[in-house]
mmCIF file of C-alpha atoms in Angstrom:
data_model
loop_
_atom_site.group_PDB
_atom_site.id
_atom_site.type_symbol
_atom_site.label_atom_id
_atom_site.label_comp_id
_atom_site.label_asym_id
_atom_site.label_seq_id
_atom_site.Cartn_x
_atom_site.Cartn_y
_atom_site.Cartn_z
ATOM 1 C CA MET A 159 60.892 -11.218 62.114
ATOM 2 C CA SER A 160 61.006 -7.677 60.722
ATOM 3 C CA ARG A 161 58.749 -5.039 62.161
ATOM 4 C CA GLN A 162 55.631 -4.292 60.122
ATOM 5 C CA TRP A 163 54.330 -0.760 59.721
ATOM 6 C CA LEU A 164 50.853 0.610 59.063
ATOM 7 C CA VAL A 165 49.706 4.057 57.938
ATOM 8 C CA ALA A 166 46.644 5.301 59.827
ATOM 9 C CA GLU A 167 44.680 8.431 60.702
ATOM 10 C CA PRO A 168 44.738 8.817 64.497
ATOM 11 C CA SER A 169 42.140 10.344 66.775
ATOM 12 C CA PRO A 170 42.898 13.862 68.066
ATOM 13 C CA ALA A 171 43.771 12.485 71.514
ATOM 14 C CA GLN A 172 46.108 9.857 70.067
ATOM 15 C CA TRP A 173 47.732 12.414 67.809
ATOM 16 C CA ASP A 174 48.266 14.977 70.558
ATOM 17 C CA ALA A 175 49.862 12.374 72.822
ATOM 18 C CA PHE A 176 52.256 11.509 69.996
ATOM 19 C CA VAL A 177 53.110 15.173 69.304
ATOM 20 C CA ALA A 178 53.715 15.854 73.006
ATOM 21 C CA ALA A 179 56.107 12.892 73.272
ATOM 22 C CA HIS A 180 57.977 13.451 70.007
ATOM 23 C CA PRO A 181 61.256 15.411 70.280
ATOM 24 C CA GLN A 182 60.222 17.522 67.277
ATOM 25 C CA GLY A 183 56.671 18.114 68.551
ATOM 26 C CA ASN A 184 55.405 21.656 68.121
ATOM 27 C CA LEU A 185 52.296 23.745 68.789
ATOM 28 C CA LEU A 186 51.572 23.976 65.059
ATOM 29 C CA GLN A 187 51.423 20.202 64.728
ATOM 30 C CA ALA A 188 48.929 19.708 67.588
ATOM 31 C CA SER A 189 45.230 19.169 66.930
ATOM 32 C CA PRO A 190 44.045 22.561 68.324
ATOM 33 C CA TRP A 191 46.076 24.314 65.613
ATOM 34 C CA GLY A 192 44.463 22.184 62.928
ATOM 35 C CA ALA A 193 41.036 22.910 64.402
ATOM 36 C CA LEU A 194 41.836 26.634 64.412
ATOM 37 C CA LYS A 195 42.862 26.645 60.772
ATOM 38 C CA ALA A 196 39.786 24.593 59.820
ATOM 39 C CA ARG A 197 37.603 27.480 61.002
ATOM 40 C CA PHE A 198 39.338 29.873 58.621
ATOM 41 C CA GLY A 199 39.441 28.271 55.210
ATOM 42 C CA TRP A 200 41.770 25.313 55.606
ATOM 43 C CA GLN A 201 41.214 21.571 55.675
ATOM 44 C CA TYR A 202 43.406 19.311 57.773
ATOM 45 C CA ARG A 203 44.346 15.656 57.760
ATOM 46 C CA ARG A 204 46.630 13.645 60.038
ATOM 47 C CA LEU A 205 48.682 10.607 59.120
ATOM 48 C CA VAL A 206 50.865 8.390 61.299
ATOM 49 C CA VAL A 207 53.112 5.429 60.733
ATOM 50 C CA ALA A 208 52.564 2.879 63.513
ATOM 51 C CA ASP A 209 53.501 -0.705 64.240
ATOM 52 C CA ARG A 210 50.983 -3.540 64.559
ATOM 53 C CA ALA A 211 50.599 -2.794 68.261
ATOM 54 C CA GLY A 212 49.612 0.789 67.494
ATOM 55 C CA ALA A 213 52.837 2.480 68.629
ATOM 56 C CA MET A 214 53.219 5.620 66.494
ATOM 57 C CA VAL A 215 56.715 6.529 65.332
ATOM 58 C CA ALA A 216 56.247 9.190 62.615
ATOM 59 C CA GLY A 217 53.452 11.425 61.406
ATOM 60 C CA ALA A 218 52.217 14.730 60.101
ATOM 61 C CA GLN A 219 49.312 17.131 60.393
ATOM 62 C CA ILE A 220 48.752 18.530 56.915
ATOM 63 C CA LEU A 221 46.812 21.696 56.094
ATOM 64 C CA PHE A 222 45.247 22.082 52.651
ATOM 65 C CA ARG A 223 43.967 25.234 51.004
ATOM 66 C CA ARG A 224 43.139 26.473 47.517
ATOM 67 C CA TYR A 225 44.898 29.508 46.077
ATOM 68 C CA TYR A 226 44.413 30.883 42.578
ATOM 69 C CA GLY A 227 42.403 27.798 41.650
ATOM 70 C CA LEU A 228 45.159 25.420 42.788
ATOM 71 C CA ALA A 229 45.318 23.290 45.936
ATOM 72 C CA PHE A 230 48.377 23.447 48.201
ATOM 73 C CA GLY A 231 49.367 21.347 51.194
ATOM 74 C CA TYR A 232 51.420 22.603 54.112
ATOM 75 C CA VAL A 233 52.938 20.830 57.122
ATOM 76 C CA PRO A 234 53.805 23.626 59.585
ATOM 77 C CA ARG A 235 56.759 22.724 61.816
ATOM 78 C CA GLY A 236 56.612 19.127 60.608
ATOM 79 C CA PRO A 237 56.486 16.288 59.651
ATOM 80 C CA LEU A 238 57.546 14.507 62.823
ATOM 81 C CA PHE A 239 60.076 12.070 61.428
ATOM 82 C CA ALA A 240 61.221 8.796 62.986
ATOM 83 C CA GLY A 241 64.837 9.014 61.885
ATOM 84 C CA ASP A 242 64.447 5.543 60.366
ATOM 85 C CA PRO A 243 64.721 5.898 56.562
ATOM 86 C CA ALA A 244 62.299 3.028 55.903
ATOM 87 C CA VAL A 245 59.634 4.535 58.181
ATOM 88 C CA ASP A 246 60.134 8.071 56.925
ATOM 89 C CA HIS A 247 59.986 6.915 53.317
ATOM 90 C CA LEU A 248 56.656 5.251 54.097
ATOM 91 C CA LEU A 249 55.388 8.529 55.584
ATOM 92 C CA LEU A 250 56.415 10.459 52.453
ATOM 93 C CA ARG A 251 54.624 7.919 50.255
ATOM 94 C CA ALA A 252 51.476 8.311 52.361
ATOM 95 C CA LEU A 253 51.709 12.108 52.118
ATOM 96 C CA ARG A 254 52.107 11.848 48.372
ATOM 97 C CA ARG A 255 48.990 9.663 48.045
ATOM 98 C CA LEU A 256 47.000 12.024 50.235
ATOM 99 C CA GLY A 257 48.155 15.017 48.217
ATOM 100 C CA TRP A 258 46.996 13.389 45.002
ATOM 101 C CA GLN A 259 43.610 12.665 46.613
ATOM 102 C CA MET A 260 43.333 16.338 47.526
ATOM 103 C CA ALA A 261 44.400 17.400 43.996
ATOM 104 C CA ALA A 262 47.282 19.396 45.458
ATOM 105 C CA VAL A 263 50.147 20.748 43.368
ATOM 106 C CA LEU A 264 52.589 20.360 46.245
ATOM 107 C CA ILE A 265 52.890 19.794 49.970
ATOM 108 C CA ARG A 266 55.401 22.077 51.654
ATOM 109 C CA LEU A 267 57.230 20.359 54.509
ATOM 110 C CA GLU A 268 58.719 22.524 57.227
ATOM 111 C CA PRO A 269 60.672 20.277 59.646
ATOM 112 C CA ASN A 270 60.847 21.456 63.238
ATOM 113 C CA VAL A 271 64.601 20.864 63.299
ATOM 114 C CA LEU A 272 67.250 23.479 64.087
ATOM 115 C CA HIS A 273 69.987 23.720 61.491
ATOM 116 C CA ASP A 274 72.706 23.034 64.108
ATOM 117 C CA ALA A 275 70.932 20.005 65.604
ATOM 118 C CA PRO A 276 72.931 16.745 65.464
ATOM 119 C CA ASP A 277 70.509 15.183 62.957
ATOM 120 C CA ALA A 278 69.949 18.256 60.765
ATOM 121 C CA ASP A 279 72.518 17.498 58.046
ATOM 122 C CA ALA A 280 71.404 13.883 57.767
ATOM 123 C CA LEU A 281 67.750 14.902 57.484
ATOM 124 C CA MET A 282 68.439 17.490 54.762
ATOM 125 C CA ALA A 283 70.587 15.045 52.831
ATOM 126 C CA TRP A 284 67.906 12.378 53.052
ATOM 127 C CA LEU A 285 65.149 14.739 51.881
ATOM 128 C CA SER A 286 67.338 15.850 48.981
ATOM 129 C CA ARG A 287 67.878 12.210 48.008
ATOM 130 C CA GLN A 288 64.085 11.873 47.839
ATOM 131 C CA ARG A 289 64.245 14.600 45.160
ATOM 132 C CA LEU A 290 62.385 17.159 47.248
ATOM 133 C CA PRO A 291 63.538 20.678 46.258
ATOM 134 C CA MET A 292 64.391 23.132 49.012
ATOM 135 C CA ALA A 293 61.944 26.007 49.508
ATOM 136 C CA GLU A 294 61.345 29.044 51.693
ATOM 137 C CA THR A 295 59.789 28.398 55.075
ATOM 138 C CA ILE A 296 56.376 29.918 55.741
ATOM 139 C CA GLN A 297 56.937 30.235 59.478
ATOM 140 C CA PRO A 298 59.906 32.406 60.542
ATOM 141 C CA ARG A 299 63.126 30.564 59.821
ATOM 142 C CA SER A 300 65.140 32.428 62.466
ATOM 143 C CA THR A 301 64.072 33.022 66.044
ATOM 144 C CA ILE A 302 65.337 33.460 69.594
ATOM 145 C CA LEU A 303 65.014 30.634 72.099
ATOM 146 C CA VAL A 304 65.213 31.286 75.841
ATOM 147 C CA ASP A 305 66.340 28.441 78.102
ATOM 148 C CA LEU A 306 63.785 28.163 80.920
ATOM 149 C CA ARG A 307 65.596 25.487 82.930
ATOM 150 C CA PRO A 308 67.555 27.885 85.215
ATOM 151 C CA ASP A 309 65.783 29.200 88.300
ATOM 152 C CA GLU A 310 63.850 32.467 88.220
ATOM 153 C CA ALA A 311 66.713 34.575 89.568
ATOM 154 C CA ALA A 312 69.087 33.251 86.913
ATOM 155 C CA LEU A 313 66.448 33.757 84.231
ATOM 156 C CA PHE A 314 66.081 37.407 85.227
ATOM 157 C CA ALA A 315 69.846 37.882 85.436
ATOM 158 C CA ALA A 316 70.182 36.560 81.866
ATOM 159 C CA CYS A 317 68.069 39.461 80.578
ATOM 160 C CA SER A 318 69.976 42.479 79.340
ATOM 161 C CA LYS A 319 70.642 45.325 81.753
ATOM 162 C CA GLY A 320 68.225 47.519 79.800
ATOM 163 C CA HIS A 321 65.448 44.933 79.891
ATOM 164 C CA ARG A 322 65.838 44.398 83.625
ATOM 165 C CA ALA A 323 65.609 48.166 84.079
ATOM 166 C CA ASP A 324 62.486 48.362 81.873
ATOM 167 C CA ILE A 325 60.755 45.574 83.810
ATOM 168 C CA ARG A 326 61.506 47.308 87.123
ATOM 169 C CA ARG A 327 60.497 50.686 85.684
ATOM 170 C CA ALA A 328 57.117 49.329 84.584
ATOM 171 C CA GLU A 329 56.492 48.019 88.089
ATOM 172 C CA ARG A 330 57.647 51.293 89.633
ATOM 173 C CA LEU A 331 55.298 53.292 87.382
ATOM 174 C CA GLY A 332 52.378 51.180 88.545
ATOM 175 C CA VAL A 333 51.873 48.857 85.544
ATOM 176 C CA THR A 334 49.933 45.823 86.716
ATOM 177 C CA VAL A 335 49.515 42.473 84.953
ATOM 178 C CA ARG A 336 46.525 40.184 85.150
ATOM 179 C CA VAL A 337 45.325 37.076 83.340
ATOM 180 C CA GLY A 338 42.665 37.979 80.810
ATOM 181 C CA SER A 339 39.423 36.119 80.139
ATOM 182 C CA ALA A 340 37.031 35.841 77.216
ATOM 183 C CA ALA A 341 35.591 39.189 78.274
ATOM 184 C CA ASP A 342 38.955 40.828 77.483
ATOM 185 C CA LEU A 343 39.210 39.526 73.923
ATOM 186 C CA PRO A 344 37.445 42.538 72.310
ATOM 187 C CA ALA A 345 39.861 44.897 74.079
ATOM 188 C CA PHE A 346 42.776 42.715 72.971
ATOM 189 C CA TYR A 347 41.583 42.939 69.372
ATOM 190 C CA ALA A 348 41.248 46.724 69.609
ATOM 191 C CA ILE A 349 44.830 47.012 70.788
ATOM 192 C CA MET A 350 45.965 44.681 67.973
ATOM 193 C CA GLN A 351 44.185 46.913 65.455
ATOM 194 C CA ALA A 352 45.884 50.016 66.820
ATOM 195 C CA THR A 353 49.286 48.345 66.881
ATOM 196 C CA GLY A 354 48.905 46.994 63.344
ATOM 197 C CA ALA A 355 47.952 50.430 62.046
ATOM 198 C CA ARG A 356 50.843 52.129 63.829
ATOM 199 C CA ALA A 357 53.489 49.555 62.869
ATOM 200 C CA ASP A 358 52.006 48.804 59.428
ATOM 201 C CA PHE A 359 51.533 45.044 59.727
ATOM 202 C CA GLY A 360 48.531 42.847 59.024
ATOM 203 C CA ILE A 361 46.512 41.202 61.767
ATOM 204 C CA HIS A 362 43.972 38.394 61.994
ATOM 205 C CA SER A 363 40.258 38.892 62.609
ATOM 206 C CA ALA A 364 38.761 39.204 66.077
ATOM 207 C CA GLU A 365 37.180 35.779 65.565
ATOM 208 C CA TYR A 366 40.573 34.247 64.807
ATOM 209 C CA TYR A 367 42.188 35.454 68.038
ATOM 210 C CA ALA A 368 39.169 34.374 70.072
ATOM 211 C CA ALA A 369 39.244 30.899 68.506
ATOM 212 C CA ALA A 370 43.004 30.574 69.034
ATOM 213 C CA TRP A 371 42.622 31.445 72.716
ATOM 214 C CA GLN A 372 39.639 29.146 73.251
ATOM 215 C CA LEU A 373 40.894 26.102 71.333
ATOM 216 C CA HIS A 374 44.276 26.061 73.076
ATOM 217 C CA GLN A 375 43.006 26.193 76.638
ATOM 218 C CA PRO A 376 44.467 25.573 79.191
ATOM 219 C CA ARG A 377 47.781 26.167 77.421
ATOM 220 C CA ALA A 378 46.968 29.607 76.053
ATOM 221 C CA ARG A 379 47.154 32.706 78.191
ATOM 222 C CA LEU A 380 45.989 36.242 77.574
ATOM 223 C CA LEU A 381 48.117 38.606 79.644
ATOM 224 C CA ILE A 382 46.777 42.116 80.184
ATOM 225 C CA ALA A 383 48.871 45.101 81.321
ATOM 226 C CA GLU A 384 47.077 48.106 82.803
ATOM 227 C CA LEU A 385 48.266 51.531 83.856
ATOM 228 C CA ASN A 386 46.049 53.901 85.822
ATOM 229 C CA GLY A 387 43.087 51.646 85.115
ATOM 230 C CA ALA A 388 43.588 51.610 81.314
ATOM 231 C CA LEU A 389 44.681 48.672 79.186
ATOM 232 C CA VAL A 390 48.066 49.589 77.699
ATOM 233 C CA ALA A 391 49.430 46.274 76.381
ATOM 234 C CA ALA A 392 48.394 42.650 75.911
ATOM 235 C CA HIS A 393 50.125 39.420 74.917
ATOM 236 C CA LEU A 394 48.440 36.219 73.732
ATOM 237 C CA VAL A 395 50.924 33.408 74.325
ATOM 238 C CA PHE A 396 50.799 29.633 74.006
ATOM 239 C CA ALA A 397 52.651 26.567 75.243
ATOM 240 C CA ASP A 398 53.145 23.079 73.903
ATOM 241 C CA ALA A 399 54.838 20.245 75.801
ATOM 242 C CA ARG A 400 58.326 21.773 75.538
ATOM 243 C CA TYR A 401 58.159 25.457 74.626
ATOM 244 C CA GLY A 402 56.207 28.577 75.357
ATOM 245 C CA ARG A 403 55.371 30.436 72.137
ATOM 246 C CA TYR A 404 55.096 34.214 71.773
ATOM 247 C CA LEU A 405 52.696 34.737 68.866
ATOM 248 C CA TYR A 406 50.525 37.856 69.246
ATOM 249 C CA SER A 407 50.950 41.140 71.104
ATOM 250 C CA GLY A 408 50.042 44.794 70.983
ATOM 251 C CA ALA A 409 50.565 47.969 72.977
ATOM 252 C CA THR A 410 49.462 51.570 73.130
ATOM 253 C CA THR A 411 51.919 54.444 73.087
ATOM 254 C CA ASP A 412 51.651 54.616 76.892
ATOM 255 C CA GLY A 413 52.334 50.895 77.029
ATOM 256 C CA LEU A 414 55.506 51.302 75.000
ATOM 257 C CA ARG A 415 56.702 54.238 77.074
ATOM 258 C CA SER A 416 56.053 52.523 80.393
ATOM 259 C CA GLY A 417 57.819 49.238 79.598
ATOM 260 C CA ALA A 418 54.566 47.270 79.814
ATOM 261 C CA ASN A 419 55.600 44.930 76.971
ATOM 262 C CA HIS A 420 58.777 43.994 78.840
ATOM 263 C CA LEU A 421 56.833 43.254 82.004
ATOM 264 C CA LEU A 422 54.267 41.165 80.117
ATOM 265 C CA GLU A 423 56.945 39.076 78.446
ATOM 266 C CA TRP A 424 58.641 38.505 81.786
ATOM 267 C CA TYR A 425 55.316 37.177 83.109
ATOM 268 C CA ALA A 426 54.945 35.003 80.001
ATOM 269 C CA LEU A 427 58.386 33.453 80.518
ATOM 270 C CA GLN A 428 57.519 32.620 84.116
ATOM 271 C CA TRP A 429 54.159 31.129 83.069
ATOM 272 C CA ALA A 430 55.785 28.825 80.527
ATOM 273 C CA ARG A 431 58.419 27.804 83.073
ATOM 274 C CA GLU A 432 55.738 26.981 85.647
ATOM 275 C CA LEU A 433 54.051 24.722 83.070
ATOM 276 C CA GLY A 434 57.265 22.723 82.824
ATOM 277 C CA CYS A 435 58.461 24.059 79.457
ATOM 278 C CA ILE A 436 62.201 23.787 78.879
ATOM 279 C CA GLY A 437 62.313 26.834 76.636
ATOM 280 C CA TYR A 438 60.485 29.825 75.215
ATOM 281 C CA ASP A 439 60.296 30.629 71.507
ATOM 282 C CA LEU A 440 60.113 34.364 70.829
ATOM 283 C CA TRP A 441 58.919 33.527 67.300
ATOM 284 C CA GLY A 442 60.704 35.337 64.566
ATOM 285 C CA ILE A 443 63.575 37.734 63.922
ATOM 286 C CA PRO A 444 65.128 38.994 60.655
ATOM 287 C CA ASP A 445 66.568 35.940 58.921
ATOM 288 C CA PRO A 446 69.883 37.659 58.031
ATOM 289 C CA LEU A 447 70.598 37.742 61.777
ATOM 290 C CA GLY A 448 69.929 34.022 61.974
ATOM 291 C CA GLN A 449 72.352 33.491 59.097
ATOM 292 C CA ALA A 450 74.910 35.814 60.666
ATOM 293 C CA ALA A 451 74.855 33.949 63.976
ATOM 294 C CA PHE A 452 76.208 30.848 62.253
ATOM 295 C CA ALA A 453 78.399 32.423 59.579
ATOM 296 C CA THR A 454 82.030 31.308 59.810
ATOM 297 C CA ASP A 455 83.421 34.151 57.707
ATOM 298 C CA GLU A 456 83.707 37.489 59.508
ATOM 299 C CA SER A 457 83.033 39.634 56.427
ATOM 300 C CA THR A 458 79.939 37.573 55.582
ATOM 301 C CA ARG A 459 78.686 37.940 59.135
ATOM 302 C CA ALA A 460 79.205 41.706 59.075
ATOM 303 C CA ALA A 461 77.384 42.053 55.735
ATOM 304 C CA LEU A 462 74.410 40.047 56.993
ATOM 305 C CA GLU A 463 74.213 42.063 60.204
ATOM 306 C CA GLN A 464 74.331 45.287 58.195
ATOM 307 C CA ALA A 465 71.563 44.062 55.877
ATOM 308 C CA ALA A 466 69.393 43.216 58.876
ATOM 309 C CA GLN A 467 69.461 46.840 60.069
ATOM 310 C CA HIS A 468 67.056 47.703 57.230
ATOM 311 C CA ASP A 469 64.622 44.915 58.057
ATOM 312 C CA PRO A 470 61.227 46.056 59.445
ATOM 313 C CA LEU A 471 61.687 43.535 62.281
ATOM 314 C CA ILE A 472 64.964 44.941 63.564
ATOM 315 C CA GLY A 473 63.239 46.701 66.462
ATOM 316 C CA VAL A 474 61.380 43.502 67.294
ATOM 317 C CA TYR A 475 64.728 41.693 67.318
ATOM 318 C CA ARG A 476 66.186 44.119 69.854
ATOM 319 C CA PHE A 477 63.161 43.617 72.103
ATOM 320 C CA LYS A 478 63.359 39.825 71.875
ATOM 321 C CA LYS A 479 67.143 39.544 72.193
ATOM 322 C CA GLY A 480 67.044 41.398 75.495
ATOM 323 C CA PHE A 481 65.473 38.406 77.245
ATOM 324 C CA GLY A 482 68.739 36.534 77.125
ATOM 325 C CA GLY A 483 68.003 33.826 74.605
ATOM 326 C CA ARG A 484 70.117 32.465 71.785
ATOM 327 C CA VAL A 485 69.607 33.019 68.089
ATOM 328 C CA ALA A 486 68.384 29.828 66.425
ATOM 329 C CA ARG A 487 67.663 28.956 62.793
ATOM 330 C CA PHE A 488 65.592 26.122 61.372
ATOM 331 C CA VAL A 489 66.450 23.938 58.400
ATOM 332 C CA PRO A 490 64.806 25.035 55.127
ATOM 333 C CA ALA A 491 61.447 23.840 53.892
ATOM 334 C CA PHE A 492 61.175 21.102 51.272
ATOM 335 C CA ASP A 493 58.459 20.689 48.639
ATOM 336 C CA LEU A 494 56.849 17.350 47.963
ATOM 337 C CA VAL A 495 55.969 17.987 44.319
ATOM 338 C CA LEU A 496 52.754 16.286 43.185
ATOM 339 C CA LEU A 497 51.983 17.943 39.830
ATOM 340 C CA PRO A 498 55.376 18.766 38.267
ATOM 341 C CA PRO A 499 54.030 20.767 35.274
ATOM 342 C CA LEU A 500 52.305 23.218 37.620
ATOM 343 C CA TYR A 501 55.053 23.352 40.237
ATOM 344 C CA PRO A 502 57.011 26.364 38.901
ATOM 345 C CA LEU A 503 53.836 28.463 38.804
ATOM 346 C CA ALA A 504 52.741 27.281 42.248
ATOM 347 C CA ARG A 505 56.132 28.037 43.740
ATOM 348 C CA ARG A 506 56.067 31.588 42.360
ATOM 349 C CA LYS A 507 52.568 32.136 43.755
ATOM 350 C CA LEU A 508 53.610 30.934 47.221
ATOM 351 C CA ALA A 509 56.645 33.222 47.108
ATOM 352 C CA GLY A 510 54.545 36.199 46.732
#
């Protein structure tokens, strides 16, 4: 007898257990992330494909928001596919029906699959056969992943010589690190404001950071670096079942000069390792460097690396690369088009 499948909306606890067990599970697919986004203008829904006994094999957490009078759906670092074409086709059909109910123009899918993973080519080919056009990812497509499975000494040795020196220098100068609490969130926001103004990048509201920290407990950690009694740097980091995630950080000029950011990130790596994570995602580098890492033609690689030198994130890349990880790149996004006449306009709006 063939297996029968059902589409259902799971409870948060059921969903989080599924995400934690799924090989493609990611922080942005877990229920705390949906709850966070729901506080700041989004709606979320969750769908799973399960058998008659309730065993879930595929699913997605979908965020919906209205822009320019149009509704858009977004599946950050998902869906979580089964790898069974029949099951995954059923999930796409369910997403399509939900999108129509929400009057969405499209749902952007952003699979949490690295482009060099064994199943990446098959997944992209299958999505293309479903007539889903490729699109730009919303989350960073290229990143650096640090392997946390070696012991602490090997993890430190894998850092660059300069980073090891900066970590030791921060300790020698008297930089101390402590775990922050809710009482430290206003100071964290102040340092984010100063960093955003200095580096010319946008930041979230104070309420957003506070909600992100609170909703992800106990797998969110605010790390505070102090020098001579003053806060000089802070990192707000997260962990899902497999990876630590470096999302938000800021530093004063004294923090940058003293190496406080390097020391904080070293503490963050150790925290994620102690939680049992197999890796640490440093969350975003210039995409040309991700392309260059996998380019087979030497001239193409050189051109991409040269182009990356003008990217605003090139300094961030140098900081992240020094922790000894490997450059990784995700597969592209794919759009589940729901209202074809409006799709070209919607795609242009999402692009910028």
